[in-house]
PDB file of C-alpha atoms in Angstrom:
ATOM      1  CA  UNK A  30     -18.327  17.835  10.753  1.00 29.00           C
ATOM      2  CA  UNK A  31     -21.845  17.436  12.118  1.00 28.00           C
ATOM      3  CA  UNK A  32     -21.463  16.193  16.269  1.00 29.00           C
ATOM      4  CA  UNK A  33     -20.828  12.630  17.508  1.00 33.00           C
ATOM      5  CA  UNK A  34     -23.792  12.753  19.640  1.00 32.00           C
ATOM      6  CA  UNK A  35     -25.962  14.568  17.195  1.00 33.00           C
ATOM      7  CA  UNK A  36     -24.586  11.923  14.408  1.00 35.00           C
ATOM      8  CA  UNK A  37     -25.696   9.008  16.806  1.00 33.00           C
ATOM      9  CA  UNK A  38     -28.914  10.122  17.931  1.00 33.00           C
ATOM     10  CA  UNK A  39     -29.981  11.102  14.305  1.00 36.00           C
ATOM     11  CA  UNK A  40     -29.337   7.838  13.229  1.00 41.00           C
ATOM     12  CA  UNK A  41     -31.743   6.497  16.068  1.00 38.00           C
ATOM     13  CA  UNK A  42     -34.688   8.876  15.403  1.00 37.00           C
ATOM     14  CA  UNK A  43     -33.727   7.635  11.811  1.00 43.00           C
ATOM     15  CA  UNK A  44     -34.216   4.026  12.233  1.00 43.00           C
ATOM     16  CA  UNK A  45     -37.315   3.933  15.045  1.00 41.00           C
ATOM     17  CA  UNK A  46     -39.344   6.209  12.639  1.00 40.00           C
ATOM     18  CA  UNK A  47     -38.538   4.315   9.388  1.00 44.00           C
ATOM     19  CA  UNK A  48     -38.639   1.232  10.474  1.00 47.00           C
ATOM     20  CA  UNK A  49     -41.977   1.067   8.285  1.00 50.00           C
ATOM     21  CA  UNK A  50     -41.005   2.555   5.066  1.00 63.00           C
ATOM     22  CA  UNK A  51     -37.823   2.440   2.858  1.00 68.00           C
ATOM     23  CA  UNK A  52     -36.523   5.984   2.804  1.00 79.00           C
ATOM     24  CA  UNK A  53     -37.280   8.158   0.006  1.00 87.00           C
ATOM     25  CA  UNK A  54     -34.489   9.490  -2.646  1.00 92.00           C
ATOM     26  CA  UNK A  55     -34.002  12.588  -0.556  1.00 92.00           C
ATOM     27  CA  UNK A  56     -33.706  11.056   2.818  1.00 87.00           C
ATOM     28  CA  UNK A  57     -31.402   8.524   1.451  1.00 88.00           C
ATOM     29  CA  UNK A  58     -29.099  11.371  -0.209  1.00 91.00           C
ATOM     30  CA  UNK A  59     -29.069  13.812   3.313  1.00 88.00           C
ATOM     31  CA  UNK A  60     -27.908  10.545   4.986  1.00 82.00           C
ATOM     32  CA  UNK A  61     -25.598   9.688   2.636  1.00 86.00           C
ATOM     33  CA  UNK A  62     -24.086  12.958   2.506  1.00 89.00           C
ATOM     34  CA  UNK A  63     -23.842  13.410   6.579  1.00 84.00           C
ATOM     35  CA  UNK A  64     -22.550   9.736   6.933  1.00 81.00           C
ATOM     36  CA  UNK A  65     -19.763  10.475   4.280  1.00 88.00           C
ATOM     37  CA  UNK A  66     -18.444  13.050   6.033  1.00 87.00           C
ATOM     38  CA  UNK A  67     -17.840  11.469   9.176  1.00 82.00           C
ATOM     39  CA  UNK A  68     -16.842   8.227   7.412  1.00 85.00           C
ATOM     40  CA  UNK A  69     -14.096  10.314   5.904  1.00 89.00           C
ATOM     41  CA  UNK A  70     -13.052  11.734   8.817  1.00 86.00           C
ATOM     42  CA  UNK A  71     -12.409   8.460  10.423  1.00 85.00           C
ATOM     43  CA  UNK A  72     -10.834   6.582   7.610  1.00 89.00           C
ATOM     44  CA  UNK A  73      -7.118   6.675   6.020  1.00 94.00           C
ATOM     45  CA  UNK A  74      -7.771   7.632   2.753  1.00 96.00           C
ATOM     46  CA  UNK A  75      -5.129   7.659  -0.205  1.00 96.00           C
ATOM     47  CA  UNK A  76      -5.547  10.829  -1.913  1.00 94.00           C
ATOM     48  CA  UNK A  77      -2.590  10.029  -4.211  1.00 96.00           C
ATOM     49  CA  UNK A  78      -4.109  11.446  -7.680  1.00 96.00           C
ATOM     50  CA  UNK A  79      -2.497   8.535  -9.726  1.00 95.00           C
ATOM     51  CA  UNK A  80      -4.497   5.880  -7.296  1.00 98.00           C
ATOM     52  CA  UNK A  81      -7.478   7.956  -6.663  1.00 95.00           C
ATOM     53  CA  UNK A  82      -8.009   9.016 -10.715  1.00 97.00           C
ATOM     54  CA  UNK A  83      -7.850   5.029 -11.528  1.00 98.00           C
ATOM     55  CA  UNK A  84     -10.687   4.024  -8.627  1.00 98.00           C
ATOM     56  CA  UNK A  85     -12.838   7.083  -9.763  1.00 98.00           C
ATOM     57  CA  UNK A  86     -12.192   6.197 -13.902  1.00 98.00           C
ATOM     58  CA  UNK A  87     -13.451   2.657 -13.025  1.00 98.00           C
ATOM     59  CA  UNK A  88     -16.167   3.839 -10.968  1.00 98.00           C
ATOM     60  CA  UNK A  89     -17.647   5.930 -13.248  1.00 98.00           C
ATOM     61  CA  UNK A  90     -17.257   4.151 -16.359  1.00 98.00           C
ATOM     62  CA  UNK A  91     -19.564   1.655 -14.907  1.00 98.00           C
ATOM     63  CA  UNK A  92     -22.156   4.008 -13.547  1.00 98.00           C
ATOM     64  CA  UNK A  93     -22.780   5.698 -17.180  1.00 98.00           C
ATOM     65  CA  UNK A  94     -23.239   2.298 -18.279  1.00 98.00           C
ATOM     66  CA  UNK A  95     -26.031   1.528 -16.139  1.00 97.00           C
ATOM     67  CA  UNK A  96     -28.668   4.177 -17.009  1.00 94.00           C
ATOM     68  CA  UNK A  97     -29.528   7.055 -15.377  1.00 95.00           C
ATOM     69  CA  UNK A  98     -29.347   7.422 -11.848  1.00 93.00           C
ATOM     70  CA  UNK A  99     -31.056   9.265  -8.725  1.00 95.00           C
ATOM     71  CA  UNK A 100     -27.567   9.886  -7.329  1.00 96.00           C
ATOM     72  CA  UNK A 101     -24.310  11.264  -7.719  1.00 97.00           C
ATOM     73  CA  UNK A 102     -21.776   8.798  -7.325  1.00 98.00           C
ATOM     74  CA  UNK A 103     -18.364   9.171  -5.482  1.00 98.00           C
ATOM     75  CA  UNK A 104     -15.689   6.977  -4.664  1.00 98.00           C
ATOM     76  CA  UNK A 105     -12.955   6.735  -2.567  1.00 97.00           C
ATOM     77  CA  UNK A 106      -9.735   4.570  -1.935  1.00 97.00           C
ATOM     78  CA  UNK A 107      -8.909   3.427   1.806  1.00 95.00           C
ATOM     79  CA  UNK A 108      -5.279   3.014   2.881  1.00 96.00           C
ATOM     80  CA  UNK A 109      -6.096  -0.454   4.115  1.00 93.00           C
ATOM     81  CA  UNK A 110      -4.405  -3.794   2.932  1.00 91.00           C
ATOM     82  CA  UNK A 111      -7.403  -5.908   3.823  1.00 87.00           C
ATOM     83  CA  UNK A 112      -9.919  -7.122   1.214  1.00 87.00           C
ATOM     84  CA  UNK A 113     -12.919  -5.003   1.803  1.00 87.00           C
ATOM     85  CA  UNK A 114     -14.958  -2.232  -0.357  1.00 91.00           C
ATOM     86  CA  UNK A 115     -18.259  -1.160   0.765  1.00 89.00           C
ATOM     87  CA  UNK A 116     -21.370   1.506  -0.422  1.00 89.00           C
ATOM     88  CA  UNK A 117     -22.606   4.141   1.669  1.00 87.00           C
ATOM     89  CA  UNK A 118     -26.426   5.683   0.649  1.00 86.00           C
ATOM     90  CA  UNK A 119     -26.697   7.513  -2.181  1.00 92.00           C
ATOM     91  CA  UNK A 120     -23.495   6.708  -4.077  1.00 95.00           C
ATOM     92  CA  UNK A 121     -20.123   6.888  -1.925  1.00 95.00           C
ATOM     93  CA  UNK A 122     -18.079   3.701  -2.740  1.00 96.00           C
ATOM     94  CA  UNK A 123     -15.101   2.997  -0.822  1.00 95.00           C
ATOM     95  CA  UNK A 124     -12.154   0.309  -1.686  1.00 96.00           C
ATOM     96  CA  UNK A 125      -9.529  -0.748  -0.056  1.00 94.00           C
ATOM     97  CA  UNK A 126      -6.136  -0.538  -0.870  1.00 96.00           C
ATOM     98  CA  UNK A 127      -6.158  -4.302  -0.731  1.00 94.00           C
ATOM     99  CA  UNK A 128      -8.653  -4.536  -3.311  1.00 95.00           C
ATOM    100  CA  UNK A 129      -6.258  -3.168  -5.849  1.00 97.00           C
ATOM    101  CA  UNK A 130      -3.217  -4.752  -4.871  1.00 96.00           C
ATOM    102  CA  UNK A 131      -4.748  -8.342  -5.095  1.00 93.00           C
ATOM    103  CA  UNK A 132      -6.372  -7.747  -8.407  1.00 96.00           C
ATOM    104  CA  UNK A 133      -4.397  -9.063 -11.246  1.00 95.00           C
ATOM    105  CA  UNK A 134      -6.288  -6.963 -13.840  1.00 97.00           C
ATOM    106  CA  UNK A 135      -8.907  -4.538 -14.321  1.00 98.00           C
ATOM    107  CA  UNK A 136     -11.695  -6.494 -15.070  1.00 98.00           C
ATOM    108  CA  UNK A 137     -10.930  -7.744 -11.449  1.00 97.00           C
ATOM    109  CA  UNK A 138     -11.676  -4.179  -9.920  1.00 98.00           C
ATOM    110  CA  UNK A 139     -14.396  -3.660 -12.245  1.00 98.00           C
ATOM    111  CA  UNK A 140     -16.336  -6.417 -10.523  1.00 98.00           C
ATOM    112  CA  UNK A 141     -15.660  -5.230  -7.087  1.00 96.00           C
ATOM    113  CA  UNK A 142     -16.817  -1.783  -8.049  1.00 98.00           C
ATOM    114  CA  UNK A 143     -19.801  -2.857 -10.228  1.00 98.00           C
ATOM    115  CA  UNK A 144     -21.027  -5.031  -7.441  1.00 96.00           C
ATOM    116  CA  UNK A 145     -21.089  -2.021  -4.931  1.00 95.00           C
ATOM    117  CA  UNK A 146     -22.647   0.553  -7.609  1.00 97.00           C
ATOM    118  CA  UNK A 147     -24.984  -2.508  -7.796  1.00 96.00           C
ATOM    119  CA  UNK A 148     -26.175  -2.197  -3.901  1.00 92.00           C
ATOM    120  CA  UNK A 149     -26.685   1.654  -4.620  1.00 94.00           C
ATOM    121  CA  UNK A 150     -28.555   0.936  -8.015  1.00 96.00           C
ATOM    122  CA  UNK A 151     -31.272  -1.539  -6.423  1.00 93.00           C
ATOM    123  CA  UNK A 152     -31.524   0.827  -3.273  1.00 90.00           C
ATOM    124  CA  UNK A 153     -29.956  -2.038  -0.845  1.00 85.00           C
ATOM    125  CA  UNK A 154     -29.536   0.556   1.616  1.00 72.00           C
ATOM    126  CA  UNK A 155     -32.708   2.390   1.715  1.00 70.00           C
ATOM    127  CA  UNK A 156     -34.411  -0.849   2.040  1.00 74.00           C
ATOM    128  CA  UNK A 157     -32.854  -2.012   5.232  1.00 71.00           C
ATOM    129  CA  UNK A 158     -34.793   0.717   6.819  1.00 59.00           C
ATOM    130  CA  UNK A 159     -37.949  -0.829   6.220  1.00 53.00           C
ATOM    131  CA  UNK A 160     -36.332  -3.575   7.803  1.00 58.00           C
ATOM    132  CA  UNK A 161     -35.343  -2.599  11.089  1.00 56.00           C
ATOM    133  CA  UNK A 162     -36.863  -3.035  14.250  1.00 42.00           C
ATOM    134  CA  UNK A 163     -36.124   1.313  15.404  1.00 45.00           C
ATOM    135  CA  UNK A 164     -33.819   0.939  19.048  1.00 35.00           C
ATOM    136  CA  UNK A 165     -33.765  -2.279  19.222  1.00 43.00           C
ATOM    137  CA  UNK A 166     -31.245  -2.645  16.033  1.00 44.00           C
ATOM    138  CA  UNK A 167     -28.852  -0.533  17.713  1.00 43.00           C
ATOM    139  CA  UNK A 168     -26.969  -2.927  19.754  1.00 42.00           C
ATOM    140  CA  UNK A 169     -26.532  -4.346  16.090  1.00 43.00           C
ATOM    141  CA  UNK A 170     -24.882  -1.278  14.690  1.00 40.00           C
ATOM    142  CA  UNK A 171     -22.645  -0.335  17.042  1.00 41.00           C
ATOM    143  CA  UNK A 172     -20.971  -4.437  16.840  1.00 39.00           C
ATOM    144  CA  UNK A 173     -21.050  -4.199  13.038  1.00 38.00           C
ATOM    145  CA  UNK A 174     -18.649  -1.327  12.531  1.00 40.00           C
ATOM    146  CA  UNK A 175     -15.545  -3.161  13.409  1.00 41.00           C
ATOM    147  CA  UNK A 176     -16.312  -5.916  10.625  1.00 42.00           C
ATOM    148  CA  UNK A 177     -17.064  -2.918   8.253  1.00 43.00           C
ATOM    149  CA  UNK A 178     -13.737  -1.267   8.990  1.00 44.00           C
ATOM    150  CA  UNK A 179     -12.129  -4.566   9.731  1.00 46.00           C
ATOM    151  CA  UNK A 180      -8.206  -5.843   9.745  1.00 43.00           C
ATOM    152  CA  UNK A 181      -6.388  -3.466  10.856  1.00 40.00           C
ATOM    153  CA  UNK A 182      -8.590  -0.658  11.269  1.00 43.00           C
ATOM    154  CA  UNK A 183     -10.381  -3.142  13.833  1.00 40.00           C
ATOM    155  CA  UNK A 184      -8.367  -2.089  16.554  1.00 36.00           C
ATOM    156  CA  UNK A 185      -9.733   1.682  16.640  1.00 40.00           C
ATOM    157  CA  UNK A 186     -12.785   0.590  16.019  1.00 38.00           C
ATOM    158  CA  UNK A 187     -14.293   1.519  19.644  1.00 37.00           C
ATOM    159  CA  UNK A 188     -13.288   5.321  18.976  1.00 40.00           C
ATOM    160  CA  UNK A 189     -15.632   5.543  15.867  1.00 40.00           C
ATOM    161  CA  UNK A 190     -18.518   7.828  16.074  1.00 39.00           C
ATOM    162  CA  UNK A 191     -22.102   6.085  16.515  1.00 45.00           C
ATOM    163  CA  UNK A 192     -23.252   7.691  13.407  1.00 47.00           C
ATOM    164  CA  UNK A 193     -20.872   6.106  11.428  1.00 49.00           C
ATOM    165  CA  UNK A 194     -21.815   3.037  13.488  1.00 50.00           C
ATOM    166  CA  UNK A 195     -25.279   2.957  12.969  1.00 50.00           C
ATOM    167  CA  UNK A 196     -25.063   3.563   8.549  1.00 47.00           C
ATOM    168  CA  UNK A 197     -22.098   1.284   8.599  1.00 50.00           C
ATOM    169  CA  UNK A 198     -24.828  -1.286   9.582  1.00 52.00           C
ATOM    170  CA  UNK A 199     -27.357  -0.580   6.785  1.00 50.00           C
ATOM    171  CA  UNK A 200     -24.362  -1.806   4.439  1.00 50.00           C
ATOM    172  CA  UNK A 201     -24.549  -5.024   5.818  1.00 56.00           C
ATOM    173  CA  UNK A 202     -27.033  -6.915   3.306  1.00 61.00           C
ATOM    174  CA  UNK A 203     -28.897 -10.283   3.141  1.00 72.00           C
ATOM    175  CA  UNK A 204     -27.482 -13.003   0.334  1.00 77.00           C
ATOM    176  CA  UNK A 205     -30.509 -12.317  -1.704  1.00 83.00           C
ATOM    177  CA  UNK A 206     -29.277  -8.867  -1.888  1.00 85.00           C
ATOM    178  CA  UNK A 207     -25.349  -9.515  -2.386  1.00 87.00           C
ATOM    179  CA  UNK A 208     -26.979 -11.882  -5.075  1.00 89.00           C
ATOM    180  CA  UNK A 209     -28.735  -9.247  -7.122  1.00 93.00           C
ATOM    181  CA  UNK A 210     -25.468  -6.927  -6.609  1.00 94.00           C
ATOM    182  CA  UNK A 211     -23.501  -9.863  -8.021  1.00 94.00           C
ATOM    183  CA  UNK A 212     -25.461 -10.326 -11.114  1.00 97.00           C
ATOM    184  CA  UNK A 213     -25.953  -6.296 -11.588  1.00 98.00           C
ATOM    185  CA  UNK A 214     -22.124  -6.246 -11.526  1.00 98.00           C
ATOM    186  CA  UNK A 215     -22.250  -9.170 -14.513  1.00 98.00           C
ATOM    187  CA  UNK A 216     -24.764  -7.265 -16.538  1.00 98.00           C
ATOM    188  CA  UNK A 217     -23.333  -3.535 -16.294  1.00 98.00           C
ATOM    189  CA  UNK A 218     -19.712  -4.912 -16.623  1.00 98.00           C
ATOM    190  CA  UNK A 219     -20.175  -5.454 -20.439  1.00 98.00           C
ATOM    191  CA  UNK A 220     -21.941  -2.465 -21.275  1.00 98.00           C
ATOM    192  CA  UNK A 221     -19.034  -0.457 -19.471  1.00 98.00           C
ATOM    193  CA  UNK A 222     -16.269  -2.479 -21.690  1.00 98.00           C
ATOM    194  CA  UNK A 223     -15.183  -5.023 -19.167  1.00 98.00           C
ATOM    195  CA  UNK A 224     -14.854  -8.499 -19.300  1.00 98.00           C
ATOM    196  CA  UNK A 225     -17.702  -9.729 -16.429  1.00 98.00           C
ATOM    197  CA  UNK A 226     -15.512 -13.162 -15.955  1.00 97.00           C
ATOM    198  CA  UNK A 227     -12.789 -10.839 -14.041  1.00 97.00           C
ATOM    199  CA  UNK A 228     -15.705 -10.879 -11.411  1.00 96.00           C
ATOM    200  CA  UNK A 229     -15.098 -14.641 -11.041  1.00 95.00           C
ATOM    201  CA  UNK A 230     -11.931 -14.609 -11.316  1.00 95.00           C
ATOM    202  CA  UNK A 231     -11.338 -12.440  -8.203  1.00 93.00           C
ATOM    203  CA  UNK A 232     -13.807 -14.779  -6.215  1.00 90.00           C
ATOM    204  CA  UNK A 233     -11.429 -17.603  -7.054  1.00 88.00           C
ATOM    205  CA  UNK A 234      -8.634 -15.519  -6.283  1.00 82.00           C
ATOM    206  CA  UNK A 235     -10.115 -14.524  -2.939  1.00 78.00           C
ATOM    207  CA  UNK A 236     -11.533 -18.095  -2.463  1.00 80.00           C
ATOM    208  CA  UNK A 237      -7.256 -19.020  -2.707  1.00 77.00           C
ATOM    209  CA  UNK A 238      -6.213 -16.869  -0.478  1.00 70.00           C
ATOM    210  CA  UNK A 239      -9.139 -16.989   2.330  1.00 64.00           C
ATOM    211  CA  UNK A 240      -8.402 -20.817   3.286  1.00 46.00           C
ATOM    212  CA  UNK A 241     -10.338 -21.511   5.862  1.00 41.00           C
ATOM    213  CA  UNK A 242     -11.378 -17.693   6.616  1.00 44.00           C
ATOM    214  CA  UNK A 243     -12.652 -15.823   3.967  1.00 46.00           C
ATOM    215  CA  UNK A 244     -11.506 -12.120   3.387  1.00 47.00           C
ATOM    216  CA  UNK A 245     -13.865  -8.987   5.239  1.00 46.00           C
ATOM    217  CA  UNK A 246     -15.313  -8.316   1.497  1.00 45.00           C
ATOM    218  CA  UNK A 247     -16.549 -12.215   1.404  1.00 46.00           C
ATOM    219  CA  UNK A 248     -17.236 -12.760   5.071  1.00 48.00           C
ATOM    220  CA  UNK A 249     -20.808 -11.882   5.270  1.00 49.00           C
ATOM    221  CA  UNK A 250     -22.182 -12.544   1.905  1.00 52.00           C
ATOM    222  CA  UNK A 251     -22.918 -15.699   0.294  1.00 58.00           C
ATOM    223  CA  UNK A 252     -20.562 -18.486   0.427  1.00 73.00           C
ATOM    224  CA  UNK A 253     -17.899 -18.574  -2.053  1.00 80.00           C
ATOM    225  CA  UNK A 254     -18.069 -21.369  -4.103  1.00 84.00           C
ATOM    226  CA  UNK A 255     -21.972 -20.569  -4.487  1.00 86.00           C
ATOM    227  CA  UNK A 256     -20.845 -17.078  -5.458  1.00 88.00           C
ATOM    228  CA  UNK A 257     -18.393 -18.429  -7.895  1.00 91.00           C
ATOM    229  CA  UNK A 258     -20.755 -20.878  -9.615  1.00 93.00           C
ATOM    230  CA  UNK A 259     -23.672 -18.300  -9.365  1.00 93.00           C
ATOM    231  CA  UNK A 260     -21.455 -15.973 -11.570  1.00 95.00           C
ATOM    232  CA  UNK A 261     -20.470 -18.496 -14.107  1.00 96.00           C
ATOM    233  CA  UNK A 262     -24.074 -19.254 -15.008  1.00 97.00           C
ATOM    234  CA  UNK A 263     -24.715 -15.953 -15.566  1.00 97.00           C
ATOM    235  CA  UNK A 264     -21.834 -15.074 -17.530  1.00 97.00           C
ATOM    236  CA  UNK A 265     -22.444 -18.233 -19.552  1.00 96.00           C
ATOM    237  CA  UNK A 266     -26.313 -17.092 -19.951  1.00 97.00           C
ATOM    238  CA  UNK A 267     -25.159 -13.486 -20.846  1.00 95.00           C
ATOM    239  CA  UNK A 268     -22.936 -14.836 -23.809  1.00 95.00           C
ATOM    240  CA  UNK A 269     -20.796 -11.731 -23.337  1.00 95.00           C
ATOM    241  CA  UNK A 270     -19.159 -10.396 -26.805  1.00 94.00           C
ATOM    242  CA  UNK A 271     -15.558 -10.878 -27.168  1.00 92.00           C
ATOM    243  CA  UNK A 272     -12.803  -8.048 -27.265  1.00 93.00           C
ATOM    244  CA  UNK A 273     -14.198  -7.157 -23.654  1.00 97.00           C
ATOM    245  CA  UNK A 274     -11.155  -4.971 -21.374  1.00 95.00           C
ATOM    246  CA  UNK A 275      -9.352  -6.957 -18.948  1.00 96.00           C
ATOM    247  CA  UNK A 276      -6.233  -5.417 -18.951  1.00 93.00           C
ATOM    248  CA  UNK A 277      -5.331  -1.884 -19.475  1.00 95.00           C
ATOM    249  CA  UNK A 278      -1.548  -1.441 -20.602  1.00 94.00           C
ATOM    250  CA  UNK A 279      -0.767  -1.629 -17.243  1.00 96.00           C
ATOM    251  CA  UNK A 280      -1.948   0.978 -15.351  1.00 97.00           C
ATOM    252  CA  UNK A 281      -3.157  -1.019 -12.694  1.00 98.00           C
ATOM    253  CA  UNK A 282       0.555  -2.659 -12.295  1.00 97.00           C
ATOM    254  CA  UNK A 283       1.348   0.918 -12.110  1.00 97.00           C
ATOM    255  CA  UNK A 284      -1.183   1.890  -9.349  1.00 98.00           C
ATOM    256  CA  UNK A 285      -0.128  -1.003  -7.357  1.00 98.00           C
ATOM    257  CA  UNK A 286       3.937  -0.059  -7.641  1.00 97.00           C
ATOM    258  CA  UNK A 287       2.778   3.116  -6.849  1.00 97.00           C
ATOM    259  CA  UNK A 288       0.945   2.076  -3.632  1.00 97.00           C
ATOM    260  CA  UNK A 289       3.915   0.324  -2.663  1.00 95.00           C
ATOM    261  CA  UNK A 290       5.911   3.410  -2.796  1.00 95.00           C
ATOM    262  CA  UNK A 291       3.096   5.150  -0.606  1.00 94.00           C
ATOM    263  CA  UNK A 292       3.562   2.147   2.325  1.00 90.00           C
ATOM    264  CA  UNK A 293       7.152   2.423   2.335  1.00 87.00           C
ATOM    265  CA  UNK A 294       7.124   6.079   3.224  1.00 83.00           C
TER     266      UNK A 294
END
């Protein structure tokens, strides 16, 4: 594991010098990389293969479906209850436990994942860069980690590492971008065999149980109910074909039973 102060100080020279340019393909996969590793050292992950297999079948179902790409996608499951996946550069996804246990069907996790391939696909990332403003963004960074790790991670989120800090900001998008990841997630969803409307669906579902506060994956992007009408034009526009997947013989009823087992030991 490259050094907490190395980690933090690369990621400064990083943003003051690019604060002109998006980074180029290999920039944005060295960072990606070196920001992986220390994400994974700081987060719970479930390596459970029954869990893990499911997330990664998902995952790259929907990245063969949406051409060919610069990167090499991973993913990764978080033992975290909250509502919350997010994309590093270069292809690392990462979903929350609490992604899969609130989904009542596939189609549902689809949409979370497809949405996330969709910030890597369009380069969300490497185009923050060009929209930084170098040191002074780093006050920024370092507050934005706790509502990346969120819940009940929050509380340890003073002991994480700048680095992870300062890429855990550059995840953080504008609505235009969570817009285009939205309607990526509608187009590729199809083309990977899933039903797009289990996109909406979960956006209901989350809109349910957010009340008043919406969960960490909704919090900064678009409001809701724009989200959720936003998605239904474009499904209705799309004209998806029927016989789409939104179940799957329940395996995912399985994966959450078996995540249950994993909390109660």
């Amino acid at each position: 594991m490259w050094s907490r102060c190395c980690s933090w100080v690369a990621a400064a020279l990083v943003l003051a010098t690019s604060a002109c340019a998006p980074l180029n393909l290999d920039q944005e996969r060295a960072l990606g990389e070196q920001t992986n590793v220390e994400v994974r050292s700081q987060l719970p992950l479930i390596r459970d293969r029954v869990v893990w297999d499911y997330v990664r079948e998902i995952g790259h179902r929907i990245v063969a479906a949406s051409g060919e790409q610069p990167f090499t996608y991973h993913f990764y499951v978080v033992a975290d209850e909250d509502i919350n996946a997010f994309a590093l550069p270069a292809g690392y996804i990462y979903v929350n436990a609490g992604i899969l246990l609130q989904a009542r069907d596939v189609s549902e996790v689809a949409g979370v994942i497809g949405h996330e391939i969709g910030h890597v696909v369009k380069r969300h990332v490497a185009n923050n860069y060009s929209r930084q403003q170098g040191v002074g963004s780093l006050y920024r960074i370092g507050v934005y980690i706790a509502s990346i790790l969120g819940g009940g991670l929050a509380g340890s989120a003073a002991n994480v590492a700048g680095g992870v800090a300062g890429t855990a900001y550059l995840s953080t998008f504008g609505r235009d971008a969570e817009r285009e990841a939205d309607a990526f997630a509608v187009e590729v969803m199809p083309r990977a065999g899933y039903d797009p409307h289990g996109l909406l669906t979960f956006f209901e579902t989350m809109r349910r149980a957010g009340g008043a506060s919406p969960p960490g994956w909704l919090s900064s992007h678009p409001a809701t109910d724009e989200r959720i009408a936003n998605t239904r034009r474009m499904i209705d526009a799309l004209k998806p074909p029927a016989g789409l997947r939104s179940g799957d013989d329940g395996r995912l009823q399985a994966v959450q039973r078996r995540l249950e087992e994993l909390r109660r030991r």
